[in-house]
Tab-separated table of C-alpha atoms in Angstrom:
chain	number	residue	atom	x	y	z
A	1	MET	CA	-9.027	-10.737	-26.838
A	2	ARG	CA	-12.602	-9.957	-26.635
A	3	GLY	CA	-12.259	-6.876	-24.567
A	4	ARG	CA	-14.905	-8.079	-22.092
A	5	TRP	CA	-12.362	-8.696	-19.407
A	6	ARG	CA	-13.873	-7.562	-16.118
A	7	HIS	CA	-11.490	-7.119	-13.237
A	8	VAL	CA	-12.676	-9.293	-10.362
A	9	THR	CA	-11.933	-7.970	-6.904
A	10	GLY	CA	-12.828	-11.392	-5.373
A	11	ALA	CA	-9.859	-11.604	-3.149
A	12	VAL	CA	-10.082	-8.212	-1.414
A	13	LEU	CA	-12.751	-6.315	0.215
A	14	LEU	CA	-12.982	-2.696	1.111
A	15	ALA	CA	-16.366	-2.224	2.914
A	16	THR	CA	-17.980	-2.030	6.222
A	17	LEU	CA	-18.055	-5.347	8.164
A	18	VAL	CA	-18.593	-6.391	11.762
A	19	ALA	CA	-16.759	-9.031	13.992
A	20	THR	CA	-18.364	-12.083	15.605
A	21	PRO	CA	-17.491	-13.200	19.238
A	22	VAL	CA	-16.335	-16.896	19.392
A	23	ALA	CA	-15.327	-19.483	22.041
A	24	GLY	CA	-12.372	-18.140	24.057
A	25	GLN	CA	-13.364	-14.413	23.396
A	26	PRO	CA	-14.100	-12.343	26.513
A	27	VAL	CA	-17.923	-12.163	27.125
A	28	PRO	CA	-19.409	-8.820	28.308
A	29	ASN	CA	-20.651	-8.700	31.782
A	30	GLN	CA	-24.144	-10.034	31.819
A	31	ALA	CA	-25.317	-7.001	33.596
A	32	GLU	CA	-24.051	-4.556	30.876
A	33	THR	CA	-25.645	-3.781	27.657
A	34	PRO	CA	-23.489	-4.702	24.708
A	35	SER	CA	-22.112	-1.814	22.801
A	36	ALA	CA	-23.170	-1.320	19.227
A	37	PHE	CA	-19.625	-2.390	18.137
A	38	ASP	CA	-19.803	-5.514	20.174
A	39	ARG	CA	-23.262	-6.359	18.900
A	40	ARG	CA	-22.422	-5.963	15.263
A	41	ALA	CA	-19.003	-7.665	15.726
A	42	ALA	CA	-20.862	-10.650	17.149
A	43	GLN	CA	-22.745	-10.943	13.765
A	44	LEU	CA	-19.820	-10.732	11.453
A	45	VAL	CA	-19.134	-14.483	10.875
A	46	ASP	CA	-22.862	-14.882	9.853
A	47	VAL	CA	-22.722	-11.912	7.491
A	48	ILE	CA	-19.493	-13.132	5.847
A	49	ASN	CA	-20.990	-16.614	5.424
A	50	GLY	CA	-24.342	-15.237	4.015
A	51	ASN	CA	-26.417	-16.237	7.032
A	52	MET	CA	-27.617	-12.672	7.842
A	53	ALA	CA	-29.584	-10.447	5.471
A	54	PHE	CA	-27.484	-7.558	4.006
A	55	ALA	CA	-30.054	-4.861	4.779
A	56	ASP	CA	-30.312	-6.030	8.396
A	57	TYR	CA	-26.612	-5.476	8.906
A	58	PHE	CA	-25.630	-2.536	6.869
A	59	ALA	CA	-26.894	1.068	7.118
A	60	PRO	CA	-28.523	2.743	3.988
A	61	SER	CA	-25.308	4.748	3.452
A	62	PHE	CA	-23.226	1.513	3.230
A	63	GLN	CA	-25.782	-0.002	0.982
A	64	SER	CA	-25.631	2.924	-1.456
A	65	ALA	CA	-21.851	2.842	-1.538
A	66	VAL	CA	-21.579	-0.869	-1.851
A	67	PRO	CA	-24.609	-2.584	-3.570
A	68	GLU	CA	-25.393	-5.987	-2.311
A	69	ASP	CA	-24.592	-7.876	-5.598
A	70	ARG	CA	-21.163	-6.327	-5.523
A	71	PHE	CA	-20.716	-7.173	-1.795
A	72	ARG	CA	-21.765	-10.796	-2.427
A	73	ALA	CA	-19.521	-11.232	-5.388
A	74	MET	CA	-16.599	-10.049	-3.293
A	75	LEU	CA	-17.448	-12.393	-0.641
A	76	ASP	CA	-17.775	-15.322	-2.946
A	77	GLY	CA	-14.083	-14.657	-4.148
A	78	ILE	CA	-12.807	-14.492	-0.587
A	79	ARG	CA	-14.610	-17.742	0.444
A	80	LEU	CA	-13.344	-19.383	-2.633
A	81	GLN	CA	-9.775	-18.730	-1.610
A	82	TYR	CA	-9.953	-18.566	2.160
A	83	GLY	CA	-12.953	-20.757	2.967
A	84	ARG	CA	-15.746	-19.921	5.436
A	85	ALA	CA	-15.388	-17.446	8.241
A	86	ILE	CA	-15.068	-19.293	11.505
A	87	ALA	CA	-14.003	-16.986	14.240
A	88	VAL	CA	-13.429	-13.390	15.422
A	89	GLU	CA	-10.318	-12.626	17.442
A	90	LYS	CA	-8.477	-9.700	19.064
A	91	VAL	CA	-11.546	-7.328	19.247
A	92	VAL	CA	-10.697	-3.919	20.340
A	93	SER	CA	-12.962	-0.721	20.629
A	94	THR	CA	-12.373	2.352	22.810
A	95	ASP	CA	-15.756	3.966	22.331
A	96	GLY	CA	-18.120	1.169	21.635
A	97	LEU	CA	-18.823	2.304	18.097
A	98	ALA	CA	-15.588	1.985	16.134
A	99	GLY	CA	-12.745	-0.655	16.504
A	100	THR	CA	-10.689	-3.468	15.014
A	101	LEU	CA	-10.639	-7.202	14.977
A	102	GLN	CA	-9.064	-10.190	13.318
A	103	LEU	CA	-11.391	-12.380	11.318
A	104	ARG	CA	-10.251	-16.096	10.985
A	105	PHE	CA	-11.250	-18.156	8.029
A	106	GLU	CA	-10.627	-21.870	7.429
A	107	LYS	CA	-7.580	-21.169	5.450
A	108	GLY	CA	-6.356	-17.734	6.612
A	109	THR	CA	-6.995	-14.463	8.530
A	110	ALA	CA	-8.050	-10.841	7.725
A	111	SER	CA	-7.571	-7.692	9.790
A	112	VAL	CA	-10.957	-5.764	9.904
A	113	THR	CA	-11.849	-2.168	10.763
A	114	LEU	CA	-15.513	-1.831	11.733
A	115	ASP	CA	-17.764	1.225	12.283
A	116	ALA	CA	-21.222	0.754	13.796
A	117	GLY	CA	-23.954	3.361	13.593
A	118	THR	CA	-25.221	5.203	16.732
A	119	PRO	CA	-28.150	3.438	18.471
A	120	PRO	CA	-30.895	2.876	18.067
A	121	ASP	CA	-30.070	2.138	14.378
A	122	ASP	CA	-26.518	0.805	14.954
A	123	ARG	CA	-26.367	-0.829	11.588
A	124	VAL	CA	-22.830	-0.773	10.174
A	125	ILE	CA	-21.735	2.282	8.245
A	126	GLY	CA	-18.069	1.223	7.410
A	127	LEU	CA	-16.083	-1.951	7.027
A	128	ARG	CA	-12.543	-2.252	5.820
A	129	LEU	CA	-10.428	-5.481	5.395
A	130	THR	CA	-6.848	-4.296	5.498
A	131	GLY	CA	-5.162	-7.559	5.060
A	132	LEU	CA	-5.828	-11.068	3.867
A	133	THR	CA	-3.342	-13.750	4.567
A	134	MET	CA	-3.399	-17.378	3.541
A	135	ALA	CA	-2.253	-19.610	6.361
A	136	ASP	CA	1.161	-21.218	5.546
A	137	ASP	CA	0.973	-19.857	1.975
A	138	SER	CA	3.960	-20.399	-0.282
A	139	PHE	CA	5.028	-19.989	-3.932
A	140	SER	CA	5.227	-23.733	-4.239
A	141	ARG	CA	1.801	-24.267	-2.987
A	142	ILE	CA	0.348	-21.767	-5.469
A	143	SER	CA	2.357	-23.200	-8.186
A	144	GLY	CA	0.833	-26.534	-7.574
A	145	GLU	CA	-2.652	-25.048	-7.620
A	146	ILE	CA	-1.971	-23.290	-10.839
A	147	ALA	CA	-0.682	-26.410	-12.484
A	148	ALA	CA	-3.815	-28.412	-11.429
A	149	LEU	CA	-6.071	-26.049	-13.466
A	150	PRO	CA	-7.554	-27.773	-16.473
A	151	GLY	CA	-5.765	-26.872	-19.725
A	152	ARG	CA	-2.350	-25.108	-19.974
A	153	THR	CA	-0.955	-22.604	-17.531
A	154	GLY	CA	2.154	-20.655	-16.896
A	155	PHE	CA	3.180	-17.943	-14.585
A	156	LEU	CA	6.173	-15.599	-13.464
A	157	VAL	CA	6.958	-13.645	-10.301
A	158	ALA	CA	10.218	-11.730	-10.856
A	159	GLU	CA	12.138	-8.649	-9.802
A	160	ILE	CA	13.058	-6.536	-12.846
A	161	GLY	CA	15.778	-4.005	-13.304
A	162	GLU	CA	18.792	-2.890	-15.329
A	163	SER	CA	20.014	-6.484	-15.279
A	164	GLY	CA	16.799	-7.851	-16.691
A	165	ILE	CA	14.497	-10.487	-15.049
A	166	ASN	CA	15.307	-11.913	-11.828
A	167	PRO	CA	12.675	-14.816	-11.148
A	168	LEU	CA	11.480	-15.545	-7.707
A	169	GLU	CA	9.131	-18.220	-8.883
A	170	SER	CA	7.842	-19.464	-12.245
A	171	ALA	CA	6.427	-22.267	-14.189
A	172	ASN	CA	6.341	-22.651	-17.969
A	173	ALA	CA	7.801	-18.928	-18.133
A	174	ASP	CA	8.988	-19.554	-21.750
A	175	THR	CA	6.022	-21.167	-23.093
A	176	ARG	CA	3.709	-18.976	-25.333
A	177	PHE	CA	0.078	-18.763	-24.373
A	178	ALA	CA	-2.921	-16.935	-25.909
A	179	THR	CA	-3.162	-13.854	-23.709
A	180	GLY	CA	-6.197	-11.924	-25.062
A	181	SER	CA	-6.016	-8.194	-24.575
A	182	THR	CA	-2.730	-8.278	-22.926
A	183	PHE	CA	-1.273	-7.703	-26.437
A	184	LYS	CA	-2.383	-4.101	-26.086
A	185	LEU	CA	0.771	-3.564	-23.933
A	186	TYR	CA	2.691	-3.600	-27.207
A	187	ILE	CA	0.504	-0.942	-28.706
A	188	LEU	CA	0.949	1.246	-25.594
A	189	ASP	CA	4.694	0.822	-25.692
A	190	GLU	CA	4.821	1.925	-29.284
A	191	LEU	CA	2.640	4.778	-28.697
A	192	ALA	CA	4.938	5.917	-25.771
A	193	ALA	CA	7.897	5.471	-27.930
A	194	GLN	CA	6.560	7.690	-30.730
A	195	ILE	CA	5.640	10.324	-28.133
A	196	GLU	CA	9.122	10.006	-26.545
A	197	ALA	CA	10.672	10.673	-30.008
A	198	GLY	CA	8.536	13.728	-30.520
A	199	LYS	CA	6.548	12.302	-33.382
A	200	ARG	CA	3.292	12.525	-31.367
A	201	HIS	CA	1.905	14.046	-28.260
A	202	TRP	CA	-0.479	12.727	-25.664
A	203	GLY	CA	-2.799	15.707	-26.278
A	204	ASP	CA	-2.995	15.133	-30.154
A	205	VAL	CA	-6.573	14.821	-31.224
A	206	VAL	CA	-7.415	12.096	-33.610
A	207	PRO	CA	-10.682	10.465	-34.984
A	208	LEU	CA	-11.880	7.293	-33.406
A	209	SER	CA	-11.526	5.691	-36.921
A	210	HIS	CA	-11.995	2.020	-36.313
A	211	PRO	CA	-14.951	0.872	-34.172
A	212	SER	CA	-14.744	-2.689	-33.008
A	213	PHE	CA	-16.681	-5.601	-31.460
A	214	SER	CA	-17.154	-5.708	-27.614
A	215	SER	CA	-15.824	-2.255	-26.891
A	216	ALA	CA	-16.531	-1.348	-23.322
A	217	ALA	CA	-15.997	2.619	-23.588
A	218	THR	CA	-16.689	3.250	-27.247
A	219	ALA	CA	-19.614	1.034	-28.013
A	220	ASN	CA	-22.029	2.974	-30.328
A	221	TRP	CA	-19.936	6.032	-30.455
A	222	PRO	CA	-20.116	7.817	-33.680
A	223	LYS	CA	-17.310	6.944	-36.094
A	224	ASP	CA	-14.583	9.581	-36.229
A	225	THR	CA	-15.440	11.122	-32.861
A	226	GLN	CA	-12.530	13.248	-31.986
A	227	VAL	CA	-10.465	12.044	-28.944
A	228	THR	CA	-6.929	12.467	-27.676
A	229	LEU	CA	-4.311	9.851	-27.846
A	230	GLN	CA	-4.193	9.872	-24.140
A	231	THR	CA	-7.794	8.985	-23.954
A	232	LEU	CA	-7.378	6.235	-26.397
A	233	ALA	CA	-4.595	4.841	-24.315
A	234	ASN	CA	-6.556	5.033	-21.030
A	235	TRP	CA	-9.661	3.327	-22.616
A	236	MET	CA	-7.473	0.654	-24.319
A	237	ILE	CA	-5.770	-0.271	-21.003
A	238	SER	CA	-8.216	0.360	-18.251
A	239	VAL	CA	-11.342	-1.201	-19.785
A	240	SER	CA	-9.651	-2.981	-22.721
A	241	ASP	CA	-11.566	-1.064	-25.336
A	242	ASN	CA	-11.104	-2.677	-28.677
A	243	GLY	CA	-12.101	0.278	-30.767
A	244	ALA	CA	-9.468	2.385	-29.053
A	245	ALA	CA	-6.910	-0.454	-29.707
A	246	ASP	CA	-7.807	-0.758	-33.469
A	247	THR	CA	-7.734	2.932	-33.923
A	248	LEU	CA	-4.118	3.064	-32.464
A	249	ILE	CA	-3.010	0.101	-34.610
A	250	HIS	CA	-4.005	1.848	-37.765
A	251	LEU	CA	-2.620	5.268	-36.555
A	252	LEU	CA	0.778	3.923	-35.305
A	253	GLY	CA	1.268	1.357	-38.079
A	254	ARG	CA	0.928	-2.367	-37.918
A	255	GLU	CA	4.642	-2.974	-38.787
A	256	THR	CA	5.942	-0.502	-36.389
A	257	ILE	CA	4.181	-2.145	-33.524
A	258	GLU	CA	5.561	-5.555	-34.691
A	259	LYS	CA	9.102	-4.102	-34.718
A	260	ARG	CA	8.463	-2.728	-31.148
A	261	MET	CA	7.395	-6.199	-30.041
A	262	ARG	CA	10.537	-7.745	-31.559
A	263	ASP	CA	12.656	-4.985	-29.848
A	264	THR	CA	11.374	-5.755	-26.433
A	265	GLY	CA	12.679	-9.346	-26.848
A	266	HIS	CA	9.592	-11.345	-27.679
A	267	GLY	CA	10.854	-14.936	-28.023
A	268	ASP	CA	8.784	-15.950	-31.058
A	269	PRO	CA	7.418	-12.738	-32.722
A	270	SER	CA	6.162	-14.621	-35.769
A	271	ARG	CA	3.228	-15.806	-33.667
A	272	ASN	CA	1.920	-12.249	-33.758
A	273	ILE	CA	2.841	-11.276	-37.353
A	274	PRO	CA	0.843	-9.886	-38.835
A	275	PHE	CA	-0.267	-7.960	-35.717
A	276	LEU	CA	-3.948	-8.445	-36.027
A	277	THR	CA	-6.530	-5.740	-35.070
A	278	THR	CA	-9.311	-7.103	-32.967
A	279	VAL	CA	-11.861	-6.735	-35.858
A	280	GLU	CA	-9.543	-8.923	-38.111
A	281	ALA	CA	-9.182	-11.503	-35.330
A	282	PHE	CA	-12.932	-11.544	-34.645
A	283	ALA	CA	-13.826	-11.793	-38.284
A	284	LEU	CA	-11.326	-14.714	-38.986
A	285	LYS	CA	-12.657	-16.599	-35.884
A	286	GLY	CA	-16.293	-16.334	-36.952
A	287	ASN	CA	-18.235	-18.505	-39.349
A	288	ASN	CA	-18.250	-15.994	-42.269
A	289	PHE	CA	-14.482	-16.495	-42.924
A	290	ALA	CA	-13.889	-20.284	-42.593
A	291	LYS	CA	-12.078	-20.551	-45.837
A	292	GLU	CA	-9.863	-17.542	-45.057
A	293	ARG	CA	-9.313	-18.814	-41.754
A	294	GLU	CA	-7.887	-22.132	-42.849
A	295	ALA	CA	-5.616	-20.468	-45.278
A	296	PHE	CA	-4.428	-17.930	-42.591
A	297	VAL	CA	-3.574	-20.611	-40.117
A	298	LYS	CA	-1.672	-22.666	-42.662
A	299	GLY	CA	0.209	-19.542	-44.068
A	300	ASP	CA	3.653	-18.243	-43.102
A	301	ASP	CA	4.038	-14.546	-42.125
A	302	ALA	CA	4.051	-13.400	-45.702
A	303	ALA	CA	1.111	-15.316	-46.819
A	304	GLN	CA	-0.861	-14.300	-43.762
A	305	ARG	CA	-0.045	-10.620	-44.337
A	306	ALA	CA	-1.127	-10.926	-48.075
A	307	LEU	CA	-4.527	-12.546	-46.952
A	308	ILE	CA	-5.116	-9.629	-44.628
A	309	ASP	CA	-4.141	-7.002	-47.211
A	310	THR	CA	-6.230	-8.684	-49.880
A	311	ASN	CA	-9.392	-8.903	-47.687
A	312	ARG	CA	-8.928	-5.491	-46.181
A	313	ASP	CA	-12.386	-4.452	-47.240
A	314	ARG	CA	-14.074	-7.591	-46.158
A	315	LEU	CA	-12.468	-7.993	-42.631
A	316	VAL	CA	-14.579	-5.327	-41.210
A	317	LEU	CA	-16.887	-4.901	-38.178
A	318	GLY	CA	-20.056	-5.269	-40.298
A	319	ASN	CA	-18.842	-8.819	-41.317
A	320	VAL	CA	-17.995	-10.046	-37.710
A	321	ASP	CA	-20.177	-13.089	-36.883
A	322	GLY	CA	-20.911	-12.227	-33.331
A	323	VAL	CA	-23.016	-15.259	-32.791
A	324	SER	CA	-20.019	-17.413	-33.097
A	325	PHE	CA	-18.581	-16.200	-29.820
A	326	GLY	CA	-21.426	-17.248	-27.579
A	327	ALA	CA	-20.273	-20.696	-26.868
A	328	GLY	CA	-16.893	-22.050	-25.986
A	329	PRO	CA	-13.332	-21.352	-27.158
A	330	ARG	CA	-12.640	-20.873	-30.760
A	331	PHE	CA	-9.226	-21.569	-32.304
A	332	ILE	CA	-7.338	-20.139	-29.316
A	333	ASP	CA	-4.218	-22.150	-30.340
A	334	ASP	CA	-3.987	-20.681	-33.732
A	335	LEU	CA	-5.782	-17.163	-33.932
A	336	GLU	CA	-4.892	-15.041	-30.987
A	337	TRP	CA	-2.058	-12.911	-29.687
A	338	PHE	CA	0.604	-14.987	-27.991
A	339	ALA	CA	3.242	-14.312	-25.299
A	340	SER	CA	5.134	-16.169	-22.658
A	341	PRO	CA	5.396	-14.920	-19.097
A	342	ASN	CA	8.921	-13.838	-19.823
A	343	ASP	CA	7.737	-11.968	-23.015
A	344	ILE	CA	5.243	-10.093	-20.847
A	345	ALA	CA	7.913	-9.229	-18.294
A	346	ARG	CA	10.089	-7.890	-21.133
A	347	VAL	CA	7.457	-5.550	-22.439
A	348	MET	CA	6.772	-4.364	-18.792
A	349	ILE	CA	10.546	-3.647	-18.453
A	350	ASP	CA	10.400	-1.529	-21.633
A	351	LEU	CA	7.333	0.345	-20.438
A	352	ARG	CA	8.862	1.195	-17.081
A	353	ARG	CA	12.075	2.144	-18.806
A	354	ARG	CA	10.206	4.950	-20.516
A	355	ARG	CA	9.451	6.626	-17.175
A	356	SER	CA	6.283	8.133	-18.670
A	357	ALA	CA	3.795	9.287	-16.174
A	358	GLU	CA	1.046	8.955	-18.670
A	359	VAL	CA	1.963	5.175	-19.319
A	360	LEU	CA	2.095	4.398	-15.678
A	361	ALA	CA	-1.205	6.308	-14.991
A	362	ALA	CA	-3.086	4.501	-17.797
A	363	MET	CA	-1.944	1.148	-16.347
A	364	ALA	CA	-2.931	2.191	-12.789
A	365	ILE	CA	-6.574	3.129	-13.651
A	366	ASN	CA	-7.880	-0.384	-13.079
A	367	ILE	CA	-5.320	-2.601	-11.213
A	368	GLY	CA	-7.254	-5.825	-11.422
A	369	VAL	CA	-7.180	-6.517	-7.751
A	370	GLY	CA	-8.634	-4.850	-4.804
A	371	PRO	CA	-7.154	-2.128	-2.399
A	372	VAL	CA	-6.096	-4.582	0.188
A	373	ALA	CA	-3.824	-6.398	-2.312
A	374	ALA	CA	-2.494	-3.059	-3.511
A	375	GLU	CA	-1.729	-1.799	-0.011
A	376	PRO	CA	1.951	-3.034	0.067
A	377	TRP	CA	2.762	-1.420	-3.350
A	378	ALA	CA	3.933	2.148	-3.914
A	379	TYR	CA	2.735	1.627	-7.456
A	380	LEU	CA	0.655	-1.036	-9.157
A	381	GLY	CA	-0.281	-1.185	-12.894
A	382	TYR	CA	-2.166	-3.856	-14.647
A	383	LYS	CA	-3.370	-5.321	-17.995
A	384	GLY	CA	-5.514	-8.374	-18.268
A	385	GLY	CA	-6.939	-10.220	-21.233
A	386	SER	CA	-9.570	-12.846	-21.808
A	387	GLU	CA	-11.891	-14.596	-24.282
A	388	ASN	CA	-13.568	-17.998	-24.018
A	389	GLY	CA	-10.864	-20.467	-22.904
A	390	VAL	CA	-8.245	-17.775	-22.399
A	391	LEU	CA	-7.409	-15.666	-19.215
A	392	SER	CA	-4.276	-13.596	-18.615
A	393	MET	CA	-3.365	-11.238	-15.745
A	394	SER	CA	-0.175	-9.100	-15.557
A	395	LEU	CA	0.883	-6.634	-12.963
A	396	LEU	CA	3.775	-4.242	-12.667
A	397	GLY	CA	4.518	-3.077	-9.170
A	398	GLN	CA	7.012	-1.178	-7.099
A	399	ARG	CA	7.288	-2.455	-3.505
A	400	LYS	CA	6.854	0.004	-0.743
A	401	SER	CA	9.312	-1.921	1.533
A	402	ASP	CA	12.403	-1.550	-0.685
A	403	GLY	CA	11.405	0.419	-3.799
A	404	LYS	CA	12.199	-2.692	-6.020
A	405	TRP	CA	10.035	-3.299	-9.220
A	406	LEU	CA	8.375	-6.572	-9.867
A	407	VAL	CA	6.287	-8.275	-12.477
A	408	VAL	CA	3.487	-10.802	-11.572
A	409	THR	CA	1.953	-12.445	-14.585
A	410	ALA	CA	-0.099	-15.620	-15.266
A	411	SER	CA	-1.877	-17.068	-18.204
A	412	TRP	CA	-4.473	-19.909	-18.429
A	413	ASN	CA	-5.544	-21.433	-21.728
A	414	ASN	CA	-8.048	-24.226	-22.268
A	415	PRO	CA	-9.108	-25.000	-25.781
A	416	ALA	CA	-11.835	-27.450	-24.505
A	417	ALA	CA	-13.794	-25.137	-22.065
A	418	ASN	CA	-14.264	-21.727	-20.685
A	419	VAL	CA	-12.011	-20.825	-17.725
A	420	ASP	CA	-12.921	-19.539	-14.301
A	421	SER	CA	-11.737	-15.883	-13.790
A	422	VAL	CA	-12.388	-15.942	-10.003
A	423	GLN	CA	-9.962	-18.817	-9.619
A	424	LEU	CA	-7.093	-17.096	-11.370
A	425	VAL	CA	-7.726	-13.816	-9.721
A	426	GLY	CA	-7.415	-15.537	-6.356
A	427	LEU	CA	-4.191	-17.254	-7.403
A	428	VAL	CA	-2.693	-14.117	-8.802
A	429	THR	CA	-3.684	-12.120	-5.708
A	430	ARG	CA	-1.879	-14.605	-3.568
A	431	LEU	CA	1.293	-14.492	-5.807
A	432	LEU	CA	1.061	-10.656	-5.389
A	433	ALA	CA	0.864	-10.863	-1.620
A	434	LEU	CA	3.960	-13.103	-1.516
A	435	ALA	CA	5.907	-10.903	-3.934
A	436	ALA	CA	5.238	-7.939	-1.695
A	437	LYS	CA	7.177	-9.532	1.198
């Protein structure tokens, strides 16, 4: 919900790394000077495990392209899933500068392409991990790890098509979870429907009419800045911009989005009626509206809608108590946007059915995982959502191998504590890897 979802690339790394010789690996002739590639390959395990200085290993050009903090964050994610690097195997270089190798971790392997600089400064100028594979991974293994997370979890991996949803693996797929900004898929679907009907056009220019809290793209933008509908859609999906989402809700109509949600086959649409704007949800969660929050949670759809309409002039950004969101989860079981893994698959089916290049492009701007995870897919689109205690990741992909379309979605709720995004990213990345096979 909070729009502060940041897509972690922890499970995948696109950079310049080097391999490390290990026991059983051919040792260069003592009389020969090791090549730049061999020398840097021999240091790779130490680099991955954080035992060698970043600047000592990577050339300035690499450091500029991949800052150390980003590099370390990616390695943290990799080690969380695959353990420490332990060995380099299958080292091949034809010119002593560039080559390939296999890097073995405690729980898996990665294929690595490495480019060393020309001596005397032979620091690495390029590194690419083209595959990360968990040893003996399986859907059942990942399902068990997801189930062991604190709180409530559910996921679905499914092929989708004209016949609907064909599950490959799932757990609690019909259970509704708070999903944070994943609700913006329904806004995108209604926008695409109105454009498909000729009511609107992607190039229509509209004012940014409803600024919101925690808006990554539009923070501090002047109210009523003129933008296109396509720009709003791109912001709303790629960086989960809340101002873009609220502007579109007011423009398209709350009740038309609710109907779109019902028409996609949402199993319990009342959970999201009235379809709250982000400002309304933030305000009701905060300390300034405790009385209204209690009435809203207890009310039926009609009473909730009446409360929102009656307080239209009060439930505004200026009255959002931002201080309230600095601690742990707040009312995530009652005040949120809710969907089951199957509900999310259904809206993905509806979005794909429109065959809109603009819709697919918006979802592909930020795919939520790194380039190695995306490699087996001809198309990959993504929407995530989060707030304290809530995390959701949903991907729509077309497999390169057979052209089939799949959905991979997972949600994790914990009303008692914040949840760890790196853990879920790693698990979803592994689900995606198995779905690609």
